[in-house]
PDB file of C-alpha atoms in Angstrom:
ATOM      1  CA  UNK A 272       0.000   0.000   0.000  1.00 92.00           C
ATOM      2  CA  UNK A 273       1.421   3.370  -1.009  1.00 96.00           C
ATOM      3  CA  UNK A 274       0.584   6.476   1.007  1.00 97.00           C
ATOM      4  CA  UNK A 275       0.903  10.083  -0.151  1.00 98.00           C
ATOM      5  CA  UNK A 276       0.439  13.321   1.784  1.00 98.00           C
ATOM      6  CA  UNK A 277       0.438  16.596  -0.154  1.00 98.00           C
ATOM      7  CA  UNK A 278       2.395  14.898  -2.946  1.00 98.00           C
ATOM      8  CA  UNK A 279       5.081  13.321  -0.744  1.00 97.00           C
ATOM      9  CA  UNK A 280       5.203   9.565  -0.221  1.00 97.00           C
ATOM     10  CA  UNK A 281       5.017   8.372   3.390  1.00 95.00           C
ATOM     11  CA  UNK A 282       5.727   5.005   4.910  1.00 91.00           C
ATOM     12  CA  UNK A 283       2.528   3.022   5.438  1.00 92.00           C
ATOM     13  CA  UNK A 284       1.757   2.801   9.164  1.00 91.00           C
ATOM     14  CA  UNK A 285      -0.883   0.415  10.484  1.00 92.00           C
ATOM     15  CA  UNK A 286      -3.451   2.543  12.310  1.00 93.00           C
ATOM     16  CA  UNK A 287      -2.400   5.695  10.470  1.00 93.00           C
ATOM     17  CA  UNK A 288      -1.304   9.088  11.716  1.00 96.00           C
ATOM     18  CA  UNK A 289      -3.035  11.532  14.072  1.00 97.00           C
ATOM     19  CA  UNK A 290      -3.771  15.074  12.878  1.00 98.00           C
ATOM     20  CA  UNK A 291      -2.621  17.866  15.191  1.00 98.00           C
ATOM     21  CA  UNK A 292      -4.277  21.207  14.411  1.00 98.00           C
ATOM     22  CA  UNK A 293      -2.186  24.204  15.455  1.00 97.00           C
ATOM     23  CA  UNK A 294      -5.248  26.418  14.987  1.00 97.00           C
ATOM     24  CA  UNK A 295      -8.109  24.847  16.975  1.00 97.00           C
ATOM     25  CA  UNK A 296     -11.462  24.140  15.391  1.00 98.00           C
ATOM     26  CA  UNK A 297     -14.972  23.811  16.800  1.00 98.00           C
ATOM     27  CA  UNK A 298     -16.935  22.325  13.909  1.00 98.00           C
ATOM     28  CA  UNK A 299     -16.205  19.828  11.181  1.00 98.00           C
ATOM     29  CA  UNK A 300     -18.369  18.741   8.270  1.00 99.00           C
ATOM     30  CA  UNK A 301     -17.520  15.413   6.654  1.00 98.00           C
ATOM     31  CA  UNK A 302     -18.678  13.725   3.490  1.00 98.00           C
ATOM     32  CA  UNK A 303     -17.905  10.373   1.884  1.00 98.00           C
ATOM     33  CA  UNK A 304     -18.306   9.413  -1.775  1.00 98.00           C
ATOM     34  CA  UNK A 305     -17.956   5.777  -2.875  1.00 98.00           C
ATOM     35  CA  UNK A 306     -17.615   4.936  -6.560  1.00 96.00           C
ATOM     36  CA  UNK A 307     -16.038   2.059  -8.491  1.00 95.00           C
ATOM     37  CA  UNK A 308     -14.286   0.620  -5.430  1.00 93.00           C
ATOM     38  CA  UNK A 309     -12.796   3.964  -4.438  1.00 98.00           C
ATOM     39  CA  UNK A 310     -13.632   6.087  -1.425  1.00 98.00           C
ATOM     40  CA  UNK A 311     -13.271   9.869  -1.243  1.00 99.00           C
ATOM     41  CA  UNK A 312     -13.439  11.499   2.177  1.00 99.00           C
ATOM     42  CA  UNK A 313     -13.837  15.275   2.390  1.00 99.00           C
ATOM     43  CA  UNK A 314     -13.479  17.152   5.682  1.00 99.00           C
ATOM     44  CA  UNK A 315     -14.177  20.876   6.121  1.00 99.00           C
ATOM     45  CA  UNK A 316     -13.142  22.540   9.386  1.00 99.00           C
ATOM     46  CA  UNK A 317     -14.280  25.955  10.625  1.00 98.00           C
ATOM     47  CA  UNK A 318     -10.630  27.027  11.041  1.00 98.00           C
ATOM     48  CA  UNK A 319     -10.215  26.945   7.242  1.00 98.00           C
ATOM     49  CA  UNK A 320      -8.544  23.539   6.948  1.00 99.00           C
ATOM     50  CA  UNK A 321      -9.754  21.275   4.131  1.00 99.00           C
ATOM     51  CA  UNK A 322      -8.696  17.617   4.003  1.00 99.00           C
ATOM     52  CA  UNK A 323      -9.421  15.340   1.044  1.00 99.00           C
ATOM     53  CA  UNK A 324      -8.472  11.652   1.137  1.00 98.00           C
ATOM     54  CA  UNK A 325      -8.839   9.228  -1.769  1.00 98.00           C
ATOM     55  CA  UNK A 326      -8.538   5.523  -0.954  1.00 98.00           C
ATOM     56  CA  UNK A 327      -8.045   3.003  -3.757  1.00 98.00           C
ATOM     57  CA  UNK A 328      -7.048  -0.657  -3.530  1.00 96.00           C
ATOM     58  CA  UNK A 329      -3.379   0.271  -4.097  1.00 96.00           C
ATOM     59  CA  UNK A 330      -2.885   3.687  -2.495  1.00 96.00           C
ATOM     60  CA  UNK A 331      -4.095   6.357  -0.104  1.00 97.00           C
ATOM     61  CA  UNK A 332      -3.684   9.979  -1.162  1.00 98.00           C
ATOM     62  CA  UNK A 333      -4.414  12.881   1.181  1.00 98.00           C
ATOM     63  CA  UNK A 334      -4.370  16.572   0.297  1.00 99.00           C
ATOM     64  CA  UNK A 335      -4.448  19.204   3.034  1.00 99.00           C
ATOM     65  CA  UNK A 336      -4.694  22.883   2.111  1.00 98.00           C
ATOM     66  CA  UNK A 337      -1.912  23.780   4.565  1.00 98.00           C
ATOM     67  CA  UNK A 338       1.767  23.036   4.963  1.00 98.00           C
ATOM     68  CA  UNK A 339       2.305  20.010   7.168  1.00 98.00           C
ATOM     69  CA  UNK A 340       5.088  18.529   9.294  1.00 98.00           C
ATOM     70  CA  UNK A 341       5.194  14.766   9.818  1.00 97.00           C
ATOM     71  CA  UNK A 342       6.433  13.326  13.114  1.00 97.00           C
ATOM     72  CA  UNK A 343       7.255   9.773  12.022  1.00 95.00           C
ATOM     73  CA  UNK A 344       8.258   8.541  15.473  1.00 95.00           C
ATOM     74  CA  UNK A 345       5.043   9.645  17.221  1.00 97.00           C
ATOM     75  CA  UNK A 346       2.819   9.127  14.143  1.00 97.00           C
ATOM     76  CA  UNK A 347       1.479  12.689  14.067  1.00 97.00           C
ATOM     77  CA  UNK A 348       0.806  15.111  11.238  1.00 98.00           C
ATOM     78  CA  UNK A 349       1.014  18.737  12.337  1.00 98.00           C
ATOM     79  CA  UNK A 350      -1.212  21.015  10.265  1.00 98.00           C
ATOM     80  CA  UNK A 351       0.711  24.270  10.197  1.00 98.00           C
ATOM     81  CA  UNK A 352      -0.509  27.828  10.033  1.00 97.00           C
ATOM     82  CA  UNK A 353       1.224  30.845   8.545  1.00 95.00           C
ATOM     83  CA  UNK A 354       4.265  31.790  10.595  1.00 94.00           C
ATOM     84  CA  UNK A 355       4.846  28.354  12.137  1.00 96.00           C
ATOM     85  CA  UNK A 356       8.405  27.073  11.952  1.00 96.00           C
ATOM     86  CA  UNK A 357       9.459  23.456  12.250  1.00 97.00           C
ATOM     87  CA  UNK A 358      12.617  21.882  13.638  1.00 97.00           C
ATOM     88  CA  UNK A 359      13.166  18.368  12.308  1.00 96.00           C
ATOM     89  CA  UNK A 360      15.176  16.005  14.499  1.00 96.00           C
ATOM     90  CA  UNK A 361      17.292  13.043  13.390  1.00 96.00           C
ATOM     91  CA  UNK A 362      15.075  10.576  15.286  1.00 96.00           C
ATOM     92  CA  UNK A 363      12.073  11.412  13.052  1.00 93.00           C
ATOM     93  CA  UNK A 364      10.355  13.778  15.478  1.00 96.00           C
ATOM     94  CA  UNK A 365       9.486  17.394  14.793  1.00 97.00           C
ATOM     95  CA  UNK A 366       9.178  20.449  16.992  1.00 96.00           C
ATOM     96  CA  UNK A 367       6.847  23.274  15.982  1.00 96.00           C
ATOM     97  CA  UNK A 368       7.872  26.752  17.156  1.00 91.00           C
TER      98      UNK A 368
END
């Protein structure tokens, strides 16, 4: 199974990654479209974040309308806002400042 996030390939992790929103949200609207063995999930958050995930038998592709930082060790995806800076560590973790 191949996994892509904003055009970059990630290692497949059983159980997936957790999203960490740096700008909190209160409401989320979700929709799911199934067609020809494919699933499209669309999530709209009131903080302006839009997440679209397409799942096919061979790959998972997610597009987020923000820059992201992936913490591979802790299995987290930080959804960044303008002005956020990221320090990447050799052990696969990230620190958002």
